[in-house]
Coordinates of C-alpha atoms in Angstrom, one line a residue:
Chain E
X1 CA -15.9 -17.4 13.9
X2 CA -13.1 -15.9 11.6
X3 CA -9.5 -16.3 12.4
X4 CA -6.1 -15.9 10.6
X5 CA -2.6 -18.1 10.8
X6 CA 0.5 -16.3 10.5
X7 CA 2.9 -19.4 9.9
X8 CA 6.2 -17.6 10.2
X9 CA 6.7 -16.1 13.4
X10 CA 9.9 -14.3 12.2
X11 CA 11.4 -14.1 8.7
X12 CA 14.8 -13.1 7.9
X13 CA 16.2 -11.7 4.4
X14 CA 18.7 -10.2 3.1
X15 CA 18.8 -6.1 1.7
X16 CA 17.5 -6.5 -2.1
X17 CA 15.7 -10.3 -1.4
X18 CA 12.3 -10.7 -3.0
X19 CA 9.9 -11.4 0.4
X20 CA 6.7 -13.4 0.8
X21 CA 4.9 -13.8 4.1
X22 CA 2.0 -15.9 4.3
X23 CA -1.3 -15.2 5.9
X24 CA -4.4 -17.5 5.8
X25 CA -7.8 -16.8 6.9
X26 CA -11.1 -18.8 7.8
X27 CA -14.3 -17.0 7.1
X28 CA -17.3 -18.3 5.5
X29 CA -17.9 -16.1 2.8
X30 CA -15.3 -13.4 1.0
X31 CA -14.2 -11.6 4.2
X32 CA -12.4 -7.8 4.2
X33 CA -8.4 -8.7 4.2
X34 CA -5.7 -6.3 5.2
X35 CA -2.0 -6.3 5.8
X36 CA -0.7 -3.8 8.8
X37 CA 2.7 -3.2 9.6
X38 CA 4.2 -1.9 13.0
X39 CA 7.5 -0.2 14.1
X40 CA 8.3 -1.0 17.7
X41 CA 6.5 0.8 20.1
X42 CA 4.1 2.4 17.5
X43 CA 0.6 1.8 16.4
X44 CA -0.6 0.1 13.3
X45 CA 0.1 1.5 9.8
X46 CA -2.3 0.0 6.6
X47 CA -0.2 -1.5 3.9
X48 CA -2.9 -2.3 1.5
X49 CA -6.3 -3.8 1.8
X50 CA -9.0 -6.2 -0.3
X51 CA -12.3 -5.5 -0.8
X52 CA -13.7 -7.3 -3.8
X53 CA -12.4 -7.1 -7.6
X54 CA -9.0 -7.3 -9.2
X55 CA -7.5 -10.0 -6.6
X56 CA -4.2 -8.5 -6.9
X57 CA -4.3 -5.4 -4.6
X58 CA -1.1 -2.6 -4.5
X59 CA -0.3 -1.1 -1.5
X60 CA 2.4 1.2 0.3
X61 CA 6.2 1.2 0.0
X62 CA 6.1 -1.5 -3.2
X63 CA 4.1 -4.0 -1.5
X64 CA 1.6 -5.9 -3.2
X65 CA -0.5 -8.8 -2.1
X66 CA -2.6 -11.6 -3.9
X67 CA -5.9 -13.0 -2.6
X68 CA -6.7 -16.6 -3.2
X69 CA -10.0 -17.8 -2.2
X70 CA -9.0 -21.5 -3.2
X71 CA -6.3 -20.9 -0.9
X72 CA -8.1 -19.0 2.2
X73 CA -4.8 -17.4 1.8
X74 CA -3.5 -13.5 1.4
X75 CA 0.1 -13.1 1.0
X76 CA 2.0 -10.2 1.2
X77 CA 4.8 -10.0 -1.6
X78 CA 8.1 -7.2 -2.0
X79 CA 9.9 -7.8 -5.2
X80 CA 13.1 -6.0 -3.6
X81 CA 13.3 -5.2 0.7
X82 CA 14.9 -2.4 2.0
X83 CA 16.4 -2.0 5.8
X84 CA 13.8 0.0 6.1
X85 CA 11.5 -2.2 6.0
X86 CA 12.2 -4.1 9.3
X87 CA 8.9 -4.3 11.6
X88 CA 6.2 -6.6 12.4
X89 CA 3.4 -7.4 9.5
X90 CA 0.2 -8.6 10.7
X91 CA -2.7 -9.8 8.5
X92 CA -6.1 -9.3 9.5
X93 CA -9.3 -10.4 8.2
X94 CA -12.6 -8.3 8.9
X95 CA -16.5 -9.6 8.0
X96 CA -18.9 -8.3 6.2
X97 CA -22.0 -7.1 7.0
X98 CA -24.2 -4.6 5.1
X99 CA -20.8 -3.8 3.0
X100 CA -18.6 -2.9 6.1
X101 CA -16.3 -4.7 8.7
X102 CA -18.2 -2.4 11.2
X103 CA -14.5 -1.5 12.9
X104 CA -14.0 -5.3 14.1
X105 CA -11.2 -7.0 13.1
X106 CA -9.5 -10.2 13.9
X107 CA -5.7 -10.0 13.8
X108 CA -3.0 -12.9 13.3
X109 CA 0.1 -13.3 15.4
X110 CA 2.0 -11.2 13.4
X111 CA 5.2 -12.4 11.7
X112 CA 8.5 -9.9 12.4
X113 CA 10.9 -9.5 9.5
X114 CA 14.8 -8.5 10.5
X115 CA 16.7 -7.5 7.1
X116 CA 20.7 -8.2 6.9
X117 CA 22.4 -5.7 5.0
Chain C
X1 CA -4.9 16.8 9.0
X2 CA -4.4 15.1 12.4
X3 CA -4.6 11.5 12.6
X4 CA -5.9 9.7 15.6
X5 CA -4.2 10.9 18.9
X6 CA -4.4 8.7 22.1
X7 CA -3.6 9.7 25.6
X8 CA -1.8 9.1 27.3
X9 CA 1.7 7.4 25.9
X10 CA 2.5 5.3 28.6
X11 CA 1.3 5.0 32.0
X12 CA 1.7 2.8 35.5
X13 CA -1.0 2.0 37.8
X14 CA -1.0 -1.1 40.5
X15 CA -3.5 -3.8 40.9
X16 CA -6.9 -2.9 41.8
X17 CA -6.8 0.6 40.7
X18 CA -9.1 2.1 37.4
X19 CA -7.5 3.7 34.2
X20 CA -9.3 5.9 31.2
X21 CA -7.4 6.0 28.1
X22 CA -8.5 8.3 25.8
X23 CA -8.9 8.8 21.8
X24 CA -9.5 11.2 19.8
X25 CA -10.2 10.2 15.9
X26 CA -9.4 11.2 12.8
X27 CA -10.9 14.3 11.1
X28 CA -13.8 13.1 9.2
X29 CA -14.2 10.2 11.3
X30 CA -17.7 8.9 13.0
X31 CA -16.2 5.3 14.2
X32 CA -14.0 4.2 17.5
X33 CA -12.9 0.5 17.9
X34 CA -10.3 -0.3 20.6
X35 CA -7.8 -3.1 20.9
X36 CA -5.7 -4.5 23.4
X37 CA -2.0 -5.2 22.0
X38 CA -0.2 -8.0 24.4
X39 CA 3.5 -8.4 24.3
X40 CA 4.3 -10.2 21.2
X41 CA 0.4 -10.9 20.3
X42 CA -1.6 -8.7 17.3
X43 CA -4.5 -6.8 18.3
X44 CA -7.5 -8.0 20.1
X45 CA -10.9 -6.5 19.3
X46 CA -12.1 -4.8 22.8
X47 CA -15.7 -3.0 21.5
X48 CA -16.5 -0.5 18.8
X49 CA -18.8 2.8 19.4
X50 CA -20.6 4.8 16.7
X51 CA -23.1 7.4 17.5
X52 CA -22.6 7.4 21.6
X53 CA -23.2 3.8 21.6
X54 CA -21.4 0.4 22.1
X55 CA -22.1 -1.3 18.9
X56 CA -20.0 -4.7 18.8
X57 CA -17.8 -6.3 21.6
X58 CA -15.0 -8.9 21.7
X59 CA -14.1 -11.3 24.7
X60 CA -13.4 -8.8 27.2
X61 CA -15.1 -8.8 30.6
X62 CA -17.7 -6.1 31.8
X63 CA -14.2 -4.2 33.8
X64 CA -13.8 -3.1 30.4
X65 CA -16.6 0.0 29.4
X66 CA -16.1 2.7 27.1
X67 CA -18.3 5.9 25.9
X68 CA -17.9 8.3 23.2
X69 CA -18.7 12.0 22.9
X70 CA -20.9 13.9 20.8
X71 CA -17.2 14.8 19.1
X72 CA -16.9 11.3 18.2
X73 CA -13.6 11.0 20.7
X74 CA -13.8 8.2 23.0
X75 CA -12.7 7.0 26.3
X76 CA -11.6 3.2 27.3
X77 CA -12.1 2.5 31.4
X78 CA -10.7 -0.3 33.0
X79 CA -11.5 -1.3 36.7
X80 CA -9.9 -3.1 39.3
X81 CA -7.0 -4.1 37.0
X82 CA -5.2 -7.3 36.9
X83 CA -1.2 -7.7 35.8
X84 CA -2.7 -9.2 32.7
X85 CA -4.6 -6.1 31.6
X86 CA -0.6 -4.7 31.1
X87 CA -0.6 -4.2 26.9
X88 CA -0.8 -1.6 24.5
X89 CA -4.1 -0.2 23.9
X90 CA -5.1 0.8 20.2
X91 CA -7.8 3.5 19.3
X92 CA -8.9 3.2 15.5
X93 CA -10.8 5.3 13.6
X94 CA -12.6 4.6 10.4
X95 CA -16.0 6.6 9.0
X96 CA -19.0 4.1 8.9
X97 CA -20.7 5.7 6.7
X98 CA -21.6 8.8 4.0
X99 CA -24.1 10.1 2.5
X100 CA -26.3 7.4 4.0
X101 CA -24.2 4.9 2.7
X102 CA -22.4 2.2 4.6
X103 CA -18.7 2.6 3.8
X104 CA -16.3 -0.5 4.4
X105 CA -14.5 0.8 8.1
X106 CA -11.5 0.9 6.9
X107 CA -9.2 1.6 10.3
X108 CA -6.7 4.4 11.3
X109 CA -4.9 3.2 13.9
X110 CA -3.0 5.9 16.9
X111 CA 0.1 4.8 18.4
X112 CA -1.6 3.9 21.4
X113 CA -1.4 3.8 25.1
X114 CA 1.0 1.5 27.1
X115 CA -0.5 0.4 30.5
X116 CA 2.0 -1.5 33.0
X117 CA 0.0 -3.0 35.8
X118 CA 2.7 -4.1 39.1

């Protein structure tokens, strides 16, 4: 069965701090990944996902994040965070089967981020 | 182009009682999955319909059914609730396939529906 660890329930960083929050994943083979970020009291919005290819995948609003099957691991990076970006980040890892997830996903605990101005 | 629209917002219903939630996806869209959203948890995978049919399911009991139309939109039922069935509920919609061709289900998410149970 697949699952993902979100180590950091909560992060805190200052405006303009570089920002790394970790994700890690158990799947047998090279799974779909995906980062998702939610406001409060809103639904999910995609950040960026991996598929196969370059392992180093751009997303929305500057993020970028780096899959490391060594690692199990696929952790979201910012270079620079703005207020703005103050929500809740979940990672989520989907199998494959015939080349899609099939709509099934399995979600970590999700890791909030406050940012201090 | 509308994304996926869920109704409705919010709702309260006591124990014992039966909801339907309903979705409908984005344009485009063939795919509804549904999750349940806990206070402070991520999503949990309920079940996943394509083409009128329930196609995968996560650890929910049978109190939990769905259907979808021949519009794709979809409903989520929930019988004899329990205080623990109080979450947000996600609709996502992705397009399974083209052309033939499996595509990878990437998922639009709505803002979804909050059940309290009391």
């Amino acid at each position: 069965a697949q699952s993902v660890t979100q180590p950091d329930i909560h992060i805190t960083v200052s405006e303009g701090a570089s920002l790394e929050l970790r994700c890690n994943y158990s799947y047998g083979a090279t799974p779909y990944l995906f980062w998702y970020v939610q406001s409060p009291g809103q639904g999910l919005q995609l950040l960026l996902k991996y598929f196969s290819g370059d392992t180093l995948v751009q997303g929305i609003k500057g993020f970028e994040a780096e899959f490391k099957r060594s690692q199990s691991s696929f952790n979201l990076r910012k270079p620079s965070v703005h207020w703005s970006d103050a929500a809740e980040y979940f990672c989520a890892v989907g199998a494959r089967a015939g080349g899609t997830s099939y709509g099934k996903l399995t979600f970590g605990q999700g890791t909030i981020l406050t940012v201090h101005p | 182009d509308a994304g996926v629209t869920q109704s409705p917002t919010h709702l309260i219903k006591t124990r014992g009682q039966q909801v339907t939630l309903r979705c409908s996806p984005k344009s485009g869209h063939d795919t509804v999955s549904w999750y349940q959203q806990a206070l402070g948890q991520g999503p949990q995978f309920i079940f996943q319909y394509y083409e009128e049919e329930e196609r995968q399911r996560g650890n929910f009991p049978d109190r939990f059914s769905g259907h979808q139309f021949p519009n794709y939109s979809s409903e989520l039922n929930v019988n004899a609730l329990l205080l623990g069935d109080s979450a947000l509920y996600l609709c996502a919609s992705s397009q399974l396939t083209s052309g033939g061709k499996l595509r990878t289900g990437e998922l639009f998410f709505g803002e979804g529906s909050r059940l309290t149970v009391l």
